[in-house]
C-alpha cells in the first residue's frame, strides 16, 4: 500500500465530509459492478466480480462425502479465501495469510449460519444424497486478484454469483443395499440441479472516516478509516452476520445507525447484483 | 455520444451549464491502437482472436487510419513483433534497439514505430515504462529522507534523487547547505509527500537526478494524484496548467503522475508556509483546517474523472481534451 501525504489525506477526509469522494461518488454509492460467470470450466460453478479496480474470483466445487455423525441430514460447506500475490506485494509468501483468514471467517459467519446449521444462506439439507451415508461437500474458494478496497463485499457478491452458476450433478443411488453398507452412487454427467440463491445474503461494508460512513471504500479511503462494520443482509432485510474491524471504539447508537443504513443500501445492491448475475448468465449461455 | 459513453464506463458526469464539456481529440490516434493492428495482422495470418463488437469497430477504424497515413513515405512505418523492417540492405545501417537479424532480414522484436536517425534504425516501443529526458517535468512521492537528499518514487525502474542543494532554501538566500539545514530537511519534505520537480540529469548508474529550483516546483497539497500510463502524456511546452475558470492547478507529469488540486500562487518565500505549518501541527487536524470548498472539489473530481475516461479510451491526457471554450 502506497502511503499518502498529509495533504492528500486531508483532501480525502474533506471529500467524505462534503459527500463528494475522489471519484465523484456520493457516500452511499457503489462502484459499478461487473459480473462474469462460468470463468472456470472445471469447477461446478464460478464467477468473477469486478468492483472498480478490485477483482475477485469465486469457484464452487462439489465432491461426494460422508455427512458428520452429529448432523446426518446435512451436507458440508467450506469457504476459504486466498489473497494472490498479484494483488499486492505484501501478499507474497505468507504475508496475505492474516487477511485471508480474516476474510474466510467473516464469510463463513455471514453465509453458513450457526453451529446447528440454522439460518444458513445455503440450505445444507439440500445437499444430502443418502441420509447418514452420502452427501455433497461444497468447497467454495475465493481468490483476490486485485485489491482496491472493499474485498469482503466483492467476495460475497462473487460467491453469490458462483452459487447461482453452480450445477450439482444428479446422483442415482442403487436401491438394493443393506443399511450398513456404503450405497453405490452413479453420478450423472448430463443432468444438473441448480441452487436457489435467493436466500443468500450480500455483505455491505460501512467504513467510518471522521464522522461519516461510506460504502465501498477504495484502498486509499480505507487507509483513513477509524473503524469498519460489515453487515450481511438478505433479501428479506434480515441481518445474517456482523463484523467489526478497526481499533477505534464505536458508540452503540452509531452501530444501530450503521445497521439501518446498511439495510437501506442493501436493497439496491441486491437488486443490482441479481440483475448483473442474470445478465452474466444470459451472455454465458449465448457464447 | 460522449455523455452516454462516460455514463456507461461508470463515471459520474452531470452536464449543467457551468461545466466543461468533454471534447475528445479527433478520433483514435493510430499510435495508440497499434496493438489492435497486431491483432488484425494475426487474423490475416490465420489466427482468430475473440474481439468484442466495440473492439472490432475500433480495430477497423484504426486500421483504416493507419493505411491512410502509411500511404505516405514509408519511413514511419509501424511494426509488430516479427515484422520485417523495410531497409535498403545495400546501404550500411546500424541495428538499434528493438531489432534483430533473422535469416538475413531485419526483424522487429517489439511492437512500435520504426525510427530512423541517420544510419541508425530502431523501433520505439509504445507502452514502455517511463523514459525520462532531461528537462521533463515529473511528479513524485517521497519515499525516503536520506543524507542531504530525498528519494522520490516516480514510476520508473529506480527511485529518483532530489538533492538538498537542488532545492531553494526557505529564506531564499543562496548559500551553502549547513548541517542544520540537513537536520531540518523534514520540515521541507517528509515521507509520502507529493513533490513536483524537473529532471536535471542522469547519474552514472542510470537513476535520475531532479531539481526543484523554480517557484513552480515543490510540495503539492490540497488535491489528488492520479496515476496513468506514461505514454499517454506527451511532451509539450506547458506541463503546468492553471485552469482559471475553475481555480484549479493541473500538472501533467511526464511519468504518468497527474496532479489536480486547488490553485496555489507561486510563493516568493516558503517562510510563510513554515510559520503556518508550525501552527497547524499544534492544532487538532481536520477540524480547524478548512476543507476545499464544494464547488472547487466538484471541478477537481470532474477533471479527474475526465482523465480517467481518456485513459480507458487510451487517448492522451492533455489540456485541450479536458476543457473547451463555452460558446455563448
Coordinates of C-alpha atoms in Angstrom, one line a residue, chain B residues 3-324:
Chain B
X3 CA -22.1 11.5 -22.3
X4 CA -23.5 8.1 -22.8
X5 CA -20.1 6.6 -23.2
X6 CA -18.9 8.1 -20.0
X7 CA -22.0 7.0 -18.1
X8 CA -21.5 3.5 -19.4
X9 CA -18.0 3.5 -18.1
X10 CA -19.5 4.2 -14.7
X11 CA -18.2 7.8 -14.0
X12 CA -20.5 10.4 -12.7
X13 CA -20.9 13.3 -15.2
X14 CA -23.5 15.9 -14.7
X15 CA -23.8 18.3 -17.6
X16 CA -25.0 21.5 -16.1
X17 CA -24.3 24.7 -18.0
X18 CA -21.4 25.8 -15.8
X19 CA -19.3 22.7 -16.6
X20 CA -16.7 21.9 -19.1
X21 CA -17.8 19.8 -22.0
X22 CA -15.7 16.9 -23.0
X23 CA -14.0 17.3 -26.3
X24 CA -12.2 14.3 -27.5
X25 CA -9.1 15.0 -29.6
X26 CA -10.3 13.8 -33.0
X27 CA -10.7 10.1 -33.1
X28 CA -8.3 7.4 -32.1
X29 CA -4.6 8.1 -32.7
X30 CA -3.0 5.4 -34.7
X31 CA -0.1 5.1 -32.4
X32 CA -2.3 4.2 -29.5
X33 CA -4.1 1.4 -31.4
X34 CA -1.1 -0.4 -32.8
X35 CA -1.6 -3.3 -30.5
X36 CA -5.0 -3.8 -32.1
X37 CA -3.4 -3.6 -35.5
X38 CA -1.3 -6.5 -34.4
X39 CA -4.5 -8.5 -33.8
X40 CA -5.7 -7.7 -37.3
X41 CA -2.4 -8.9 -38.8
X42 CA -2.6 -12.1 -36.7
X43 CA -6.1 -12.7 -38.1
X44 CA -4.7 -12.3 -41.6
X45 CA -2.1 -14.9 -40.8
X46 CA -4.9 -17.4 -40.0
X47 CA -5.2 -17.0 -36.2
X48 CA -8.6 -16.0 -34.8
X49 CA -8.8 -13.7 -31.7
X50 CA -12.0 -13.1 -29.9
X51 CA -12.9 -9.4 -30.0
X52 CA -16.0 -7.7 -28.8
X53 CA -18.1 -5.6 -31.1
X54 CA -16.6 -2.2 -29.9
X55 CA -13.1 -3.6 -30.2
X56 CA -13.8 -4.8 -33.7
X57 CA -15.1 -1.4 -34.7
X58 CA -12.1 0.4 -33.2
X59 CA -9.7 -2.0 -34.8
X60 CA -11.3 -1.4 -38.2
X61 CA -11.1 2.4 -37.8
X62 CA -7.6 2.3 -36.6
X63 CA -6.5 0.0 -39.4
X64 CA -8.1 2.3 -42.0
X65 CA -6.5 5.4 -40.4
X66 CA -3.2 3.6 -40.4
X67 CA -3.5 2.7 -44.0
X68 CA -4.3 6.2 -45.0
X69 CA -1.3 7.5 -43.0
X70 CA 1.2 5.0 -44.1
X71 CA 0.3 5.5 -47.7
X72 CA 2.8 8.3 -47.4
X73 CA 6.5 7.8 -47.2
X74 CA 7.4 4.6 -45.7
X75 CA 9.9 5.9 -43.1
X76 CA 7.4 6.0 -40.2
X77 CA 6.0 2.5 -40.6
X78 CA 4.6 0.8 -37.6
X79 CA 5.7 -2.7 -36.9
X80 CA 4.7 -5.5 -34.7
X81 CA 6.8 -8.3 -33.4
X82 CA 8.5 -10.4 -36.2
X83 CA 7.7 -7.9 -38.9
X84 CA 10.4 -7.2 -41.4
X85 CA 11.6 -3.6 -41.3
X86 CA 11.9 -2.1 -44.7
X87 CA 15.5 -1.2 -45.1
X88 CA 17.8 -0.8 -48.1
X89 CA 20.2 -3.6 -47.5
X90 CA 22.9 -2.2 -49.7
X91 CA 23.3 0.9 -47.5
X92 CA 25.3 0.4 -44.4
X93 CA 23.0 0.8 -41.4
X94 CA 23.2 0.2 -37.7
X95 CA 20.8 -2.1 -36.0
X96 CA 19.3 -0.3 -33.0
X97 CA 17.1 -1.3 -30.1
X98 CA 14.1 -3.4 -30.8
X99 CA 15.5 -5.1 -33.9
X100 CA 17.3 -8.3 -34.6
X101 CA 18.8 -10.1 -37.5
X102 CA 16.8 -13.1 -38.5
X103 CA 17.7 -15.2 -41.6
X104 CA 19.4 -12.2 -43.1
X105 CA 16.4 -9.9 -42.6
X106 CA 16.0 -7.1 -40.1
X107 CA 13.1 -8.0 -37.9
X108 CA 11.4 -6.1 -35.2
X109 CA 11.3 -7.6 -31.7
X110 CA 8.8 -5.1 -30.1
X111 CA 5.6 -3.5 -31.3
X112 CA 6.2 0.1 -32.2
X113 CA 7.2 2.7 -34.7
X114 CA 10.3 2.5 -36.8
X115 CA 12.6 5.4 -36.2
X116 CA 15.5 6.3 -38.4
X117 CA 18.2 8.6 -37.3
X118 CA 20.9 8.9 -39.9
X119 CA 22.1 5.4 -40.2
X120 CA 20.6 4.0 -37.0
X121 CA 17.4 2.1 -37.4
X122 CA 15.5 1.2 -34.2
X123 CA 12.0 0.5 -33.1
X124 CA 10.5 2.8 -30.5
X125 CA 8.1 0.8 -28.3
X126 CA 4.8 2.3 -27.3
X127 CA 3.7 1.0 -23.9
X128 CA 7.1 1.2 -22.4
X129 CA 8.0 2.3 -19.0
X130 CA 8.5 6.0 -18.5
X131 CA 11.6 7.0 -20.4
X132 CA 13.0 10.2 -18.8
X133 CA 14.6 13.0 -20.7
X134 CA 16.5 15.9 -19.3
X135 CA 14.1 18.8 -18.6
X136 CA 11.0 16.7 -18.1
X137 CA 8.5 17.8 -15.5
X138 CA 7.8 14.9 -13.2
X139 CA 5.6 14.5 -10.1
X140 CA 6.9 12.1 -7.5
X141 CA 6.3 10.8 -4.0
X142 CA 9.0 11.0 -1.3
X143 CA 9.9 7.5 -0.1
X144 CA 13.0 8.3 1.9
X145 CA 14.7 11.2 3.5
X146 CA 18.4 10.4 3.2
X147 CA 21.6 12.3 3.9
X148 CA 21.4 15.6 2.0
X149 CA 18.9 14.2 -0.4
X150 CA 15.3 12.9 -0.8
X151 CA 14.5 9.8 -2.7
X152 CA 11.3 10.0 -4.9
X153 CA 9.3 7.3 -6.4
X154 CA 8.4 8.4 -10.0
X155 CA 7.1 5.2 -11.8
X156 CA 10.5 4.5 -13.1
X157 CA 12.7 1.4 -12.7
X158 CA 14.7 3.3 -10.0
X159 CA 13.9 6.0 -7.4
X160 CA 14.9 9.5 -8.4
X161 CA 17.1 11.6 -6.2
X162 CA 16.4 15.2 -5.3
X163 CA 19.5 16.7 -3.7
X164 CA 19.1 19.2 -0.9
X165 CA 21.3 21.6 -2.9
X166 CA 18.8 21.5 -5.8
X167 CA 16.1 22.9 -3.6
X168 CA 15.7 26.6 -2.8
X169 CA 16.1 27.3 0.8
X170 CA 13.1 28.7 2.7
X171 CA 14.7 32.0 3.3
X172 CA 15.6 32.3 -0.3
X173 CA 19.2 33.1 0.2
X174 CA 21.7 31.3 -2.0
X175 CA 24.2 29.7 0.4
X176 CA 25.9 26.5 1.3
X177 CA 23.7 24.0 3.0
X178 CA 24.8 23.6 6.6
X179 CA 24.4 20.7 8.9
X180 CA 21.4 22.5 10.4
X181 CA 19.8 22.6 7.0
X182 CA 20.3 18.9 6.7
X183 CA 18.6 18.3 10.1
X184 CA 15.7 20.4 9.0
X185 CA 15.1 18.5 5.8
X186 CA 11.9 17.0 7.2
X187 CA 10.4 20.5 7.5
X188 CA 10.6 20.9 3.8
X189 CA 9.5 17.4 2.5
X190 CA 8.5 14.5 4.6
X191 CA 7.9 10.8 3.7
X192 CA 4.9 10.3 1.4
X193 CA 4.8 14.0 0.3
X194 CA 3.9 14.7 -3.3
X195 CA 6.6 16.8 -5.0
X196 CA 6.8 18.3 -8.4
X197 CA 10.3 18.7 -9.9
X198 CA 12.3 18.7 -13.1
X199 CA 14.8 16.1 -14.4
X200 CA 18.3 17.6 -14.2
X201 CA 20.5 14.8 -15.4
X202 CA 21.2 11.1 -15.3
X203 CA 23.5 9.6 -12.8
X204 CA 26.1 7.1 -13.8
X205 CA 24.0 4.2 -12.6
X206 CA 21.1 5.2 -14.7
X207 CA 18.9 6.8 -12.0
X208 CA 17.6 10.3 -12.2
X209 CA 18.6 13.5 -10.5
X210 CA 15.9 16.1 -10.1
X211 CA 15.9 19.7 -9.3
X212 CA 13.2 22.0 -8.0
X213 CA 14.8 25.4 -8.1
X214 CA 11.9 27.3 -9.6
X215 CA 8.9 28.6 -7.6
X216 CA 6.5 26.5 -9.6
X217 CA 8.1 23.2 -8.3
X218 CA 7.8 22.0 -4.8
X219 CA 5.3 20.3 -2.5
X220 CA 1.8 19.7 -3.7
X221 CA -1.1 19.8 -1.3
X222 CA -4.8 20.2 -1.4
X223 CA -5.7 17.9 -4.2
X224 CA -5.5 14.4 -5.6
X225 CA -2.9 12.4 -7.5
X226 CA -3.9 10.3 -10.5
X227 CA -1.7 7.6 -11.9
X228 CA -1.9 6.8 -15.6
X229 CA 0.3 5.2 -18.2
X230 CA 3.3 7.3 -19.1
X231 CA 2.8 7.0 -22.8
X232 CA -0.4 9.0 -22.5
X233 CA 1.4 12.2 -21.5
X234 CA 3.2 13.6 -24.4
X235 CA 6.0 16.2 -24.1
X236 CA 4.6 19.6 -24.7
X237 CA 5.6 23.2 -24.0
X238 CA 3.4 23.5 -21.0
X239 CA 3.0 21.0 -18.2
X240 CA 1.6 23.3 -15.6
X241 CA -1.9 24.3 -16.4
X242 CA -3.8 26.8 -14.4
X243 CA -7.5 26.5 -15.3
X244 CA -8.7 30.0 -14.3
X245 CA -12.4 29.3 -14.8
X246 CA -12.2 26.7 -12.1
X247 CA -9.4 27.9 -10.0
X248 CA -7.6 24.6 -10.4
X249 CA -4.0 23.6 -10.9
X250 CA -3.4 20.7 -13.3
X251 CA 0.1 19.3 -13.5
X252 CA 0.7 16.7 -16.2
X253 CA 3.8 14.8 -15.0
X254 CA 5.6 13.0 -17.9
X255 CA 6.0 10.0 -15.7
X256 CA 2.2 9.4 -15.7
X257 CA 1.5 11.0 -12.4
X258 CA -1.0 13.8 -12.7
X259 CA -1.8 16.3 -10.0
X260 CA -5.1 18.0 -9.8
X261 CA -5.6 20.4 -7.0
X262 CA -6.6 23.8 -5.7
X263 CA -4.7 26.7 -7.3
X264 CA -1.7 27.8 -5.2
X265 CA 0.1 31.0 -6.1
X266 CA 3.8 30.6 -6.7
X267 CA 5.2 31.8 -3.5
X268 CA 8.2 34.0 -3.2
X269 CA 9.4 32.5 0.0
X270 CA 8.4 29.4 1.9
X271 CA 8.8 31.3 5.2
X272 CA 5.1 32.0 5.4
X273 CA 4.4 28.3 4.9
X274 CA 6.8 27.3 7.6
X275 CA 5.1 29.5 10.1
X276 CA 1.7 28.1 9.1
X277 CA 2.9 24.5 9.4
X278 CA 4.1 25.1 12.9
X279 CA 0.7 26.4 13.7
X280 CA -1.1 23.5 12.1
X281 CA 0.9 20.9 13.8
X282 CA -0.1 22.1 17.2
X283 CA -3.8 22.4 16.3
X284 CA -6.0 19.4 16.0
X285 CA -6.0 18.3 12.4
X286 CA -9.1 18.2 10.3
X287 CA -11.2 20.5 12.4
X288 CA -9.6 23.9 12.1
X289 CA -8.1 23.5 8.7
X290 CA -10.8 24.4 6.2
X291 CA -11.7 21.7 3.6
X292 CA -11.7 22.5 -0.1
X293 CA -14.9 24.3 -1.0
X294 CA -17.5 22.1 -2.6
X295 CA -17.6 23.9 -5.9
X296 CA -13.8 23.5 -6.4
X297 CA -14.0 19.9 -5.3
X298 CA -16.6 19.2 -7.9
X299 CA -14.4 20.6 -10.6
X300 CA -11.4 18.7 -9.3
X301 CA -13.5 15.5 -9.4
X302 CA -14.8 16.2 -12.9
X303 CA -11.3 16.8 -14.3
X304 CA -10.1 13.7 -12.6
X305 CA -12.9 11.6 -14.0
X306 CA -12.4 13.1 -17.4
X307 CA -8.7 12.0 -17.3
X308 CA -9.7 8.5 -16.2
X309 CA -12.1 8.2 -19.1
X310 CA -9.5 9.3 -21.5
X311 CA -7.1 6.8 -20.0
X312 CA -9.5 4.0 -20.5
X313 CA -10.1 5.0 -24.1
X314 CA -6.3 5.2 -24.5
X315 CA -6.3 8.8 -25.5
X316 CA -3.6 11.2 -24.5
X317 CA -4.2 13.4 -21.4
X318 CA -3.8 17.0 -22.4
X319 CA -5.4 20.2 -21.5
X320 CA -7.2 20.6 -24.8
X321 CA -9.2 17.5 -24.3
X322 CA -10.3 18.5 -20.9
X323 CA -11.8 21.9 -21.4
X324 CA -13.2 23.8 -24.2

